[in-house]
PDB file of C-alpha atoms in Angstrom:
ATOM      1  CA  UNK A   5     -19.743  -9.351   1.209  1.00 42.00           C
ATOM      2  CA  UNK A   6     -18.633 -12.056  -1.235  1.00 44.00           C
ATOM      3  CA  UNK A   7     -17.382 -15.068   0.917  1.00 45.00           C
ATOM      4  CA  UNK A   8     -18.042 -13.672   4.042  1.00 45.00           C
ATOM      5  CA  UNK A   9     -15.711 -11.063   3.668  1.00 48.00           C
ATOM      6  CA  UNK A  10     -17.174  -8.137   6.915  1.00 45.00           C
ATOM      7  CA  UNK A  11     -16.519  -4.634   6.955  1.00 44.00           C
ATOM      8  CA  UNK A  12     -15.634  -3.869  10.937  1.00 43.00           C
ATOM      9  CA  UNK A  13     -16.617  -0.726  10.127  1.00 44.00           C
ATOM     10  CA  UNK A  14     -13.881   2.516  10.452  1.00 42.00           C
ATOM     11  CA  UNK A  15     -10.925   2.181  13.079  1.00 42.00           C
ATOM     12  CA  UNK A  16     -10.284   5.623  12.538  1.00 43.00           C
ATOM     13  CA  UNK A  17     -11.136   7.788  16.444  1.00 46.00           C
ATOM     14  CA  UNK A  18     -10.083  11.084  17.369  1.00 48.00           C
ATOM     15  CA  UNK A  19      -7.605  11.588  19.854  1.00 46.00           C
ATOM     16  CA  UNK A  20      -8.676  12.246  23.288  1.00 50.00           C
ATOM     17  CA  UNK A  21      -6.924  14.756  25.963  1.00 51.00           C
ATOM     18  CA  UNK A  22      -2.797  15.447  25.258  1.00 62.00           C
ATOM     19  CA  UNK A  23      -0.928  13.004  27.602  1.00 74.00           C
ATOM     20  CA  UNK A  24       2.548  11.750  28.382  1.00 72.00           C
ATOM     21  CA  UNK A  25       1.477   8.353  26.559  1.00 71.00           C
ATOM     22  CA  UNK A  26       0.216   9.746  23.859  1.00 74.00           C
ATOM     23  CA  UNK A  27       3.103  12.635  23.248  1.00 77.00           C
ATOM     24  CA  UNK A  28       5.486   9.609  23.795  1.00 77.00           C
ATOM     25  CA  UNK A  29       3.898   7.742  21.170  1.00 76.00           C
ATOM     26  CA  UNK A  30       4.067  10.508  18.757  1.00 76.00           C
ATOM     27  CA  UNK A  31       7.533  10.522  19.760  1.00 78.00           C
ATOM     28  CA  UNK A  32       7.786   6.428  18.921  1.00 77.00           C
ATOM     29  CA  UNK A  33       5.635   7.283  15.582  1.00 72.00           C
ATOM     30  CA  UNK A  34       8.156  10.185  14.251  1.00 79.00           C
ATOM     31  CA  UNK A  35      10.965   7.709  14.903  1.00 78.00           C
ATOM     32  CA  UNK A  36       9.210   4.666  13.273  1.00 76.00           C
ATOM     33  CA  UNK A  37       8.802   7.106  10.077  1.00 73.00           C
ATOM     34  CA  UNK A  38      12.071   8.697   9.648  1.00 72.00           C
ATOM     35  CA  UNK A  39      14.051   7.569   6.369  1.00 75.00           C
ATOM     36  CA  UNK A  40      16.520   4.606   6.136  1.00 66.00           C
ATOM     37  CA  UNK A  41      19.924   5.396   4.728  1.00 64.00           C
ATOM     38  CA  UNK A  42      20.393   3.613   1.437  1.00 61.00           C
ATOM     39  CA  UNK A  43      17.740   3.116   0.034  1.00 62.00           C
ATOM     40  CA  UNK A  44      17.894   3.092  -3.668  1.00 66.00           C
ATOM     41  CA  UNK A  45      14.849   2.190  -6.175  1.00 62.00           C
ATOM     42  CA  UNK A  46      15.289  -0.586  -8.923  1.00 68.00           C
ATOM     43  CA  UNK A  47      12.494   0.938 -11.408  1.00 69.00           C
ATOM     44  CA  UNK A  48      10.820   3.823 -10.335  1.00 66.00           C
ATOM     45  CA  UNK A  49       8.149   4.811 -12.898  1.00 71.00           C
ATOM     46  CA  UNK A  50       8.360   7.593 -14.826  1.00 79.00           C
ATOM     47  CA  UNK A  51       6.065  10.321 -12.994  1.00 81.00           C
ATOM     48  CA  UNK A  52       4.134  12.205 -16.626  1.00 87.00           C
ATOM     49  CA  UNK A  53       3.661   8.120 -17.500  1.00 88.00           C
ATOM     50  CA  UNK A  54       2.506   7.146 -13.804  1.00 90.00           C
ATOM     51  CA  UNK A  55       0.212  10.217 -14.050  1.00 91.00           C
ATOM     52  CA  UNK A  56      -1.148   9.220 -17.374  1.00 93.00           C
ATOM     53  CA  UNK A  57      -1.582   5.387 -16.237  1.00 95.00           C
ATOM     54  CA  UNK A  58      -3.026   6.051 -12.825  1.00 97.00           C
ATOM     55  CA  UNK A  59      -7.410   6.671 -12.261  1.00 97.00           C
ATOM     56  CA  UNK A  60      -9.480   7.067  -9.467  1.00 98.00           C
ATOM     57  CA  UNK A  61      -9.535   4.478  -7.404  1.00 98.00           C
ATOM     58  CA  UNK A  62      -6.640   3.327  -8.267  1.00 99.00           C
ATOM     59  CA  UNK A  63      -4.162   1.644  -5.056  1.00 98.00           C
ATOM     60  CA  UNK A  64      -0.634   2.753  -5.024  1.00 97.00           C
ATOM     61  CA  UNK A  65       1.631   0.187  -3.400  1.00 96.00           C
ATOM     62  CA  UNK A  66       5.001   1.878  -2.379  1.00 94.00           C
ATOM     63  CA  UNK A  67       8.193  -0.123  -1.471  1.00 91.00           C
ATOM     64  CA  UNK A  68       8.853   2.413   1.237  1.00 86.00           C
ATOM     65  CA  UNK A  69      12.396   3.055   2.995  1.00 80.00           C
ATOM     66  CA  UNK A  70      11.256   4.135   6.549  1.00 76.00           C
ATOM     67  CA  UNK A  71      12.075   2.226   9.790  1.00 75.00           C
ATOM     68  CA  UNK A  72       8.650   0.685   9.630  1.00 79.00           C
ATOM     69  CA  UNK A  73       8.993  -0.158   6.502  1.00 77.00           C
ATOM     70  CA  UNK A  74      11.726  -2.787   6.872  1.00 78.00           C
ATOM     71  CA  UNK A  75       9.626  -3.932   9.855  1.00 76.00           C
ATOM     72  CA  UNK A  76       6.463  -4.588   7.680  1.00 80.00           C
ATOM     73  CA  UNK A  77       8.142  -6.027   4.515  1.00 80.00           C
ATOM     74  CA  UNK A  78       9.499  -8.586   6.961  1.00 77.00           C
ATOM     75  CA  UNK A  79       6.444  -9.738   8.895  1.00 77.00           C
ATOM     76  CA  UNK A  80       4.518  -9.946   5.395  1.00 79.00           C
ATOM     77  CA  UNK A  81       7.476 -11.288   3.482  1.00 81.00           C
ATOM     78  CA  UNK A  82       6.618  -8.944   0.616  1.00 87.00           C
ATOM     79  CA  UNK A  83       8.219  -5.600  -0.946  1.00 89.00           C
ATOM     80  CA  UNK A  84       5.300  -3.628  -0.642  1.00 93.00           C
ATOM     81  CA  UNK A  85       5.552  -1.603   2.830  1.00 88.00           C
ATOM     82  CA  UNK A  86       3.057   1.188   2.379  1.00 92.00           C
ATOM     83  CA  UNK A  87      -0.481   1.640   0.278  1.00 95.00           C
ATOM     84  CA  UNK A  88      -2.659   5.260  -0.966  1.00 97.00           C
ATOM     85  CA  UNK A  89      -6.001   5.246  -2.639  1.00 98.00           C
ATOM     86  CA  UNK A  90      -5.296   7.727  -6.043  1.00 98.00           C
ATOM     87  CA  UNK A  91      -8.469  10.265  -5.870  1.00 98.00           C
ATOM     88  CA  UNK A  92      -7.481  12.451  -9.148  1.00 96.00           C
ATOM     89  CA  UNK A  93      -8.392  15.674  -9.294  1.00 95.00           C
ATOM     90  CA  UNK A  94     -10.943  15.285  -6.670  1.00 96.00           C
ATOM     91  CA  UNK A  95      -9.660  17.501  -4.205  1.00 96.00           C
ATOM     92  CA  UNK A  96      -8.877  21.147  -4.943  1.00 94.00           C
ATOM     93  CA  UNK A  97      -5.708  23.393  -6.084  1.00 94.00           C
ATOM     94  CA  UNK A  98      -3.643  24.371  -2.819  1.00 93.00           C
ATOM     95  CA  UNK A  99      -4.173  28.098  -2.392  1.00 92.00           C
ATOM     96  CA  UNK A 100       0.242  28.793  -2.596  1.00 93.00           C
ATOM     97  CA  UNK A 101       0.096  26.717  -5.847  1.00 91.00           C
ATOM     98  CA  UNK A 102       1.762  23.835  -4.843  1.00 94.00           C
ATOM     99  CA  UNK A 103       1.133  20.535  -6.676  1.00 95.00           C
ATOM    100  CA  UNK A 104      -2.137  19.432  -6.167  1.00 96.00           C
ATOM    101  CA  UNK A 105      -2.849  16.687  -3.738  1.00 97.00           C
ATOM    102  CA  UNK A 106      -4.009  13.121  -5.663  1.00 97.00           C
ATOM    103  CA  UNK A 107      -3.284  10.576  -3.042  1.00 98.00           C
ATOM    104  CA  UNK A 108      -5.118   9.827  -0.090  1.00 98.00           C
ATOM    105  CA  UNK A 109      -2.927   7.695   2.565  1.00 95.00           C
ATOM    106  CA  UNK A 110      -2.351   6.966   6.403  1.00 91.00           C
ATOM    107  CA  UNK A 111       0.832   7.878   7.873  1.00 87.00           C
ATOM    108  CA  UNK A 112       1.513   6.606  11.370  1.00 83.00           C
ATOM    109  CA  UNK A 113       1.069   9.745  13.610  1.00 79.00           C
ATOM    110  CA  UNK A 114      -0.262  11.864  11.201  1.00 85.00           C
ATOM    111  CA  UNK A 115      -4.210  10.161  10.095  1.00 87.00           C
ATOM    112  CA  UNK A 116      -5.239  10.090   7.145  1.00 93.00           C
ATOM    113  CA  UNK A 117      -3.785  13.248   4.522  1.00 95.00           C
ATOM    114  CA  UNK A 118      -3.427  13.793   1.017  1.00 97.00           C
ATOM    115  CA  UNK A 119      -0.250  14.132  -0.243  1.00 97.00           C
ATOM    116  CA  UNK A 120       0.562  14.915  -3.639  1.00 96.00           C
ATOM    117  CA  UNK A 121       1.917  12.087  -6.513  1.00 95.00           C
ATOM    118  CA  UNK A 122       5.211  13.353  -6.792  1.00 93.00           C
ATOM    119  CA  UNK A 123       5.708  12.243  -3.277  1.00 92.00           C
ATOM    120  CA  UNK A 124       6.566   8.595  -4.387  1.00 92.00           C
ATOM    121  CA  UNK A 125       8.133   9.580  -7.736  1.00 89.00           C
ATOM    122  CA  UNK A 126      11.732   8.017  -6.473  1.00 88.00           C
ATOM    123  CA  UNK A 127      10.498   4.998  -4.908  1.00 90.00           C
ATOM    124  CA  UNK A 128       9.394   1.804  -6.209  1.00 91.00           C
ATOM    125  CA  UNK A 129       5.568   1.929  -6.527  1.00 94.00           C
ATOM    126  CA  UNK A 130       3.071  -0.568  -8.284  1.00 95.00           C
ATOM    127  CA  UNK A 131      -0.595  -0.034  -9.390  1.00 97.00           C
ATOM    128  CA  UNK A 132      -3.352  -2.486  -8.383  1.00 98.00           C
ATOM    129  CA  UNK A 133      -6.868  -1.549  -9.904  1.00 98.00           C
ATOM    130  CA  UNK A 134     -10.412  -3.161  -8.848  1.00 98.00           C
ATOM    131  CA  UNK A 135     -11.507  -5.138 -11.954  1.00 97.00           C
ATOM    132  CA  UNK A 136     -14.599  -3.840 -13.794  1.00 96.00           C
ATOM    133  CA  UNK A 137     -15.468  -1.111 -10.576  1.00 97.00           C
ATOM    134  CA  UNK A 138     -18.969   0.927 -11.639  1.00 98.00           C
ATOM    135  CA  UNK A 139     -18.328   4.540 -11.935  1.00 97.00           C
ATOM    136  CA  UNK A 140     -20.865   4.782  -9.043  1.00 98.00           C
ATOM    137  CA  UNK A 141     -18.796   2.607  -6.948  1.00 98.00           C
ATOM    138  CA  UNK A 142     -15.475   4.260  -7.970  1.00 98.00           C
ATOM    139  CA  UNK A 143     -16.804   7.612  -6.716  1.00 98.00           C
ATOM    140  CA  UNK A 144     -18.361   5.742  -3.669  1.00 98.00           C
ATOM    141  CA  UNK A 145     -14.854   4.342  -2.330  1.00 98.00           C
ATOM    142  CA  UNK A 146     -12.963   7.938  -3.312  1.00 98.00           C
ATOM    143  CA  UNK A 147     -15.449   9.824  -1.484  1.00 98.00           C
ATOM    144  CA  UNK A 148     -15.012   7.174   1.709  1.00 97.00           C
ATOM    145  CA  UNK A 149     -11.464   8.215   1.558  1.00 97.00           C
ATOM    146  CA  UNK A 150     -11.873  11.957   0.814  1.00 98.00           C
ATOM    147  CA  UNK A 151     -14.046  11.622   3.797  1.00 97.00           C
ATOM    148  CA  UNK A 152     -11.956  10.638   6.591  1.00 94.00           C
ATOM    149  CA  UNK A 153      -9.110  13.435   5.834  1.00 96.00           C
ATOM    150  CA  UNK A 154      -8.168  14.773   9.264  1.00 91.00           C
ATOM    151  CA  UNK A 155      -8.646  11.852  11.103  1.00 88.00           C
ATOM    152  CA  UNK A 156      -6.204  10.814  13.414  1.00 82.00           C
ATOM    153  CA  UNK A 157      -4.950   7.361  15.299  1.00 77.00           C
ATOM    154  CA  UNK A 158      -4.405   6.828  18.889  1.00 66.00           C
ATOM    155  CA  UNK A 159      -0.777   6.626  19.890  1.00 65.00           C
ATOM    156  CA  UNK A 160      -0.939   5.705  23.274  1.00 61.00           C
ATOM    157  CA  UNK A 161      -0.716   1.913  22.471  1.00 61.00           C
ATOM    158  CA  UNK A 162       2.840   2.101  23.603  1.00 56.00           C
ATOM    159  CA  UNK A 163       3.649  -1.460  23.158  1.00 62.00           C
ATOM    160  CA  UNK A 164       1.962  -1.966  19.944  1.00 67.00           C
ATOM    161  CA  UNK A 165       4.453   1.005  18.255  1.00 66.00           C
ATOM    162  CA  UNK A 166       7.420  -0.907  20.302  1.00 69.00           C
ATOM    163  CA  UNK A 167       7.512  -4.286  18.083  1.00 70.00           C
ATOM    164  CA  UNK A 168       8.015  -2.375  15.148  1.00 71.00           C
ATOM    165  CA  UNK A 169      11.127  -1.134  16.150  1.00 72.00           C
ATOM    166  CA  UNK A 170      12.451  -4.333  15.795  1.00 69.00           C
ATOM    167  CA  UNK A 171      12.785  -4.865  12.230  1.00 63.00           C
ATOM    168  CA  UNK A 172      13.680  -9.097  12.096  1.00 68.00           C
ATOM    169  CA  UNK A 173      11.805 -10.258  14.801  1.00 65.00           C
ATOM    170  CA  UNK A 174      13.439 -13.857  15.705  1.00 68.00           C
ATOM    171  CA  UNK A 175       9.882 -15.441  14.912  1.00 68.00           C
ATOM    172  CA  UNK A 176       9.314 -18.898  12.619  1.00 71.00           C
ATOM    173  CA  UNK A 177       7.760 -17.668   9.131  1.00 66.00           C
ATOM    174  CA  UNK A 178       4.753 -19.013   9.693  1.00 67.00           C
ATOM    175  CA  UNK A 179       4.196 -16.570  12.863  1.00 67.00           C
ATOM    176  CA  UNK A 180       5.337 -13.614  11.121  1.00 66.00           C
ATOM    177  CA  UNK A 181       2.422 -12.437   9.498  1.00 67.00           C
ATOM    178  CA  UNK A 182       0.035 -13.016  12.375  1.00 67.00           C
ATOM    179  CA  UNK A 183       2.418 -11.052  15.218  1.00 67.00           C
ATOM    180  CA  UNK A 184       0.681  -7.817  12.948  1.00 69.00           C
ATOM    181  CA  UNK A 185      -2.751  -8.778  14.626  1.00 66.00           C
ATOM    182  CA  UNK A 186      -1.719 -10.244  18.038  1.00 55.00           C
ATOM    183  CA  UNK A 187      -2.354  -7.731  20.463  1.00 55.00           C
ATOM    184  CA  UNK A 188      -2.831  -4.961  17.930  1.00 61.00           C
ATOM    185  CA  UNK A 189      -4.570  -1.716  18.356  1.00 69.00           C
ATOM    186  CA  UNK A 190      -4.525   2.143  16.542  1.00 74.00           C
ATOM    187  CA  UNK A 191      -1.040   2.535  15.649  1.00 71.00           C
ATOM    188  CA  UNK A 192      -1.026  -1.081  13.789  1.00 70.00           C
ATOM    189  CA  UNK A 193      -4.463   0.005  12.580  1.00 73.00           C
ATOM    190  CA  UNK A 194      -2.198   3.467  10.713  1.00 73.00           C
ATOM    191  CA  UNK A 195       0.638   1.646   9.313  1.00 73.00           C
ATOM    192  CA  UNK A 196      -1.902  -1.478   7.767  1.00 72.00           C
ATOM    193  CA  UNK A 197      -4.151  -0.831   4.868  1.00 87.00           C
ATOM    194  CA  UNK A 198      -7.384  -0.804   7.038  1.00 87.00           C
ATOM    195  CA  UNK A 199      -8.630   1.947   5.903  1.00 92.00           C
ATOM    196  CA  UNK A 200      -8.249   1.530   2.087  1.00 95.00           C
ATOM    197  CA  UNK A 201      -9.757  -1.955   2.638  1.00 93.00           C
ATOM    198  CA  UNK A 202     -12.747  -0.294   3.935  1.00 91.00           C
ATOM    199  CA  UNK A 203     -13.524   1.780   1.355  1.00 95.00           C
ATOM    200  CA  UNK A 204     -13.856  -1.163  -1.176  1.00 95.00           C
ATOM    201  CA  UNK A 205     -15.556  -3.230   1.228  1.00 91.00           C
ATOM    202  CA  UNK A 206     -18.176  -0.436   1.508  1.00 94.00           C
ATOM    203  CA  UNK A 207     -18.943  -1.167  -1.603  1.00 95.00           C
ATOM    204  CA  UNK A 208     -18.867  -5.044  -1.088  1.00 92.00           C
ATOM    205  CA  UNK A 209     -15.499  -5.122  -3.611  1.00 94.00           C
ATOM    206  CA  UNK A 210     -13.666  -8.496  -2.329  1.00 92.00           C
ATOM    207  CA  UNK A 211      -9.988  -8.064  -1.726  1.00 92.00           C
ATOM    208  CA  UNK A 212      -9.079 -11.524   0.239  1.00 86.00           C
ATOM    209  CA  UNK A 213     -12.696 -13.201   0.470  1.00 80.00           C
ATOM    210  CA  UNK A 214     -13.337 -16.413   2.736  1.00 71.00           C
ATOM    211  CA  UNK A 215     -12.001 -19.167   0.079  1.00 67.00           C
ATOM    212  CA  UNK A 216     -14.500 -21.732  -0.529  1.00 62.00           C
ATOM    213  CA  UNK A 217     -13.543 -24.710  -1.983  1.00 60.00           C
ATOM    214  CA  UNK A 218     -15.988 -25.759  -5.223  1.00 58.00           C
ATOM    215  CA  UNK A 219     -16.265 -29.135  -6.458  1.00 58.00           C
ATOM    216  CA  UNK A 220     -14.656 -29.614 -10.452  1.00 58.00           C
ATOM    217  CA  UNK A 221     -12.310 -25.684  -9.451  1.00 54.00           C
ATOM    218  CA  UNK A 222      -8.080 -25.914  -8.910  1.00 55.00           C
ATOM    219  CA  UNK A 223      -8.119 -24.580  -5.114  1.00 58.00           C
ATOM    220  CA  UNK A 224      -5.372 -23.300  -2.887  1.00 60.00           C
ATOM    221  CA  UNK A 225      -2.980 -26.232  -1.833  1.00 59.00           C
ATOM    222  CA  UNK A 226      -1.359 -24.571   0.731  1.00 66.00           C
ATOM    223  CA  UNK A 227      -3.536 -24.858   3.962  1.00 66.00           C
ATOM    224  CA  UNK A 228      -1.015 -22.386   6.271  1.00 66.00           C
ATOM    225  CA  UNK A 229      -2.048 -19.719   3.525  1.00 71.00           C
ATOM    226  CA  UNK A 230      -5.932 -19.820   3.910  1.00 69.00           C
ATOM    227  CA  UNK A 231      -5.814 -19.662   7.357  1.00 68.00           C
ATOM    228  CA  UNK A 232      -3.462 -16.637   7.212  1.00 67.00           C
ATOM    229  CA  UNK A 233      -6.075 -15.112   4.944  1.00 69.00           C
ATOM    230  CA  UNK A 234      -9.165 -16.229   7.333  1.00 65.00           C
ATOM    231  CA  UNK A 235      -7.263 -14.667   9.924  1.00 64.00           C
ATOM    232  CA  UNK A 236      -5.928 -11.338   8.825  1.00 63.00           C
ATOM    233  CA  UNK A 237      -9.237 -10.729   7.588  1.00 68.00           C
ATOM    234  CA  UNK A 238     -11.158 -11.560  10.728  1.00 61.00           C
ATOM    235  CA  UNK A 239      -9.158  -8.843  12.474  1.00 51.00           C
ATOM    236  CA  UNK A 240      -9.679  -6.071   9.909  1.00 63.00           C
ATOM    237  CA  UNK A 241      -5.534  -5.707   9.219  1.00 73.00           C
ATOM    238  CA  UNK A 242      -5.455  -5.387   5.309  1.00 86.00           C
ATOM    239  CA  UNK A 243      -1.482  -5.161   4.570  1.00 88.00           C
ATOM    240  CA  UNK A 244      -0.367  -3.674   0.881  1.00 92.00           C
ATOM    241  CA  UNK A 245       0.704  -7.070  -0.010  1.00 92.00           C
ATOM    242  CA  UNK A 246      -2.835  -8.200   0.557  1.00 92.00           C
ATOM    243  CA  UNK A 247      -3.861  -5.952  -2.602  1.00 96.00           C
ATOM    244  CA  UNK A 248      -0.980  -7.507  -4.495  1.00 96.00           C
ATOM    245  CA  UNK A 249      -1.971 -10.793  -4.043  1.00 93.00           C
ATOM    246  CA  UNK A 250      -5.776 -10.525  -4.116  1.00 94.00           C
ATOM    247  CA  UNK A 251      -6.933 -12.176  -7.656  1.00 94.00           C
ATOM    248  CA  UNK A 252      -9.750  -9.315  -7.997  1.00 96.00           C
ATOM    249  CA  UNK A 253      -6.568  -6.592  -8.738  1.00 98.00           C
ATOM    250  CA  UNK A 254      -5.555  -6.292 -12.063  1.00 97.00           C
ATOM    251  CA  UNK A 255      -1.823  -5.254 -11.570  1.00 97.00           C
ATOM    252  CA  UNK A 256      -1.201  -2.124 -13.970  1.00 96.00           C
ATOM    253  CA  UNK A 257       2.158  -1.197 -15.065  1.00 92.00           C
ATOM    254  CA  UNK A 258       2.857   2.752 -16.816  1.00 89.00           C
ATOM    255  CA  UNK A 259       5.737   0.882 -18.904  1.00 85.00           C
ATOM    256  CA  UNK A 260       3.379  -1.582 -20.741  1.00 88.00           C
ATOM    257  CA  UNK A 261      -0.304   0.459 -21.029  1.00 86.00           C
ATOM    258  CA  UNK A 262       0.782   3.171 -23.728  1.00 83.00           C
ATOM    259  CA  UNK A 263       2.619   0.506 -25.797  1.00 83.00           C
ATOM    260  CA  UNK A 264       5.839  -1.294 -25.752  1.00 84.00           C
ATOM    261  CA  UNK A 265       7.989  -2.928 -28.286  1.00 87.00           C
ATOM    262  CA  UNK A 266      11.258  -4.419 -27.080  1.00 88.00           C
ATOM    263  CA  UNK A 267      12.979  -3.521 -30.573  1.00 86.00           C
ATOM    264  CA  UNK A 268      13.319  -0.064 -29.865  1.00 85.00           C
ATOM    265  CA  UNK A 269      15.160  -1.161 -26.378  1.00 84.00           C
ATOM    266  CA  UNK A 270      18.673   0.733 -26.389  1.00 84.00           C
ATOM    267  CA  UNK A 271      21.339  -1.654 -24.955  1.00 86.00           C
ATOM    268  CA  UNK A 272      25.055  -0.400 -23.779  1.00 80.00           C
ATOM    269  CA  UNK A 273      26.691  -3.719 -25.045  1.00 77.00           C
ATOM    270  CA  UNK A 274      25.270  -4.236 -28.078  1.00 71.00           C
ATOM    271  CA  UNK A 275      25.835  -0.014 -29.117  1.00 68.00           C
ATOM    272  CA  UNK A 276      29.463  -0.684 -27.753  1.00 71.00           C
ATOM    273  CA  UNK A 277      29.649  -4.033 -30.195  1.00 68.00           C
ATOM    274  CA  UNK A 278      28.426  -1.581 -33.254  1.00 68.00           C
ATOM    275  CA  UNK A 279      31.007   1.094 -32.221  1.00 68.00           C
ATOM    276  CA  UNK A 280      33.477  -1.199 -32.357  1.00 68.00           C
ATOM    277  CA  UNK A 281      32.837  -2.790 -35.303  1.00 67.00           C
ATOM    278  CA  UNK A 282      32.298   0.217 -37.545  1.00 69.00           C
ATOM    279  CA  UNK A 283      35.952   1.388 -36.121  1.00 72.00           C
ATOM    280  CA  UNK A 284      36.940  -1.906 -37.491  1.00 70.00           C
ATOM    281  CA  UNK A 285      35.608  -1.135 -40.791  1.00 69.00           C
ATOM    282  CA  UNK A 286      37.198   1.716 -40.770  1.00 63.00           C
TER     283      UNK A 286
END
């Protein structure tokens, strides 16, 4: 892997026999996945434009409104709390005639599932695209996720789940991201973007590899940032923010892809002024 970035292999596992711990863990997971009130998207993408823009292998980052989303956004100091992989038309049409699932994601308590693109039509989203990914590797990444559909995460690590009920834990800024790795288990791996990261690691595509200082080239000035990246990578706990920060993923904005002319924008203030001017002339 580039820069010493290693894949720790799939962290998913099938749950053991049903127990009170498992049932209680599933209960906590459902509570964490419940939606918070008052969420209002700032600039959600037009669904049709978003669909035309996406390519198989693209990552969609989501600003979630679940209870767990607040904790993830706080701990990672990021807008993004969730990630899903776009697989295009690789999955079959549902027999009931419903919308074809085109996204694969990992959801706390449900595991690896496929969902339609419309699930996030009212959310703030961002597209991250691996640059220069070959068609063969793109197919491998997509199939990696498809092959893991139905896999579930063990929810019996109650202490791992409980931390996410404190959306703003009283810890210093420099320790917030590291709190995710502390004592982490399957629930945290489900919350984070580990499976998507492993899909790209399977084709040796870098996300946040080890930073190597090369003489004559600019390097990151923040020692804390370098240590943080190494720490998170070591535990195979990738967060949605990591794809946004990665220098190897392009940020694709649907509004700009098919042509954008700011001169065509209609501003309310301008139209109001023009109407007033026209009335004055009359």
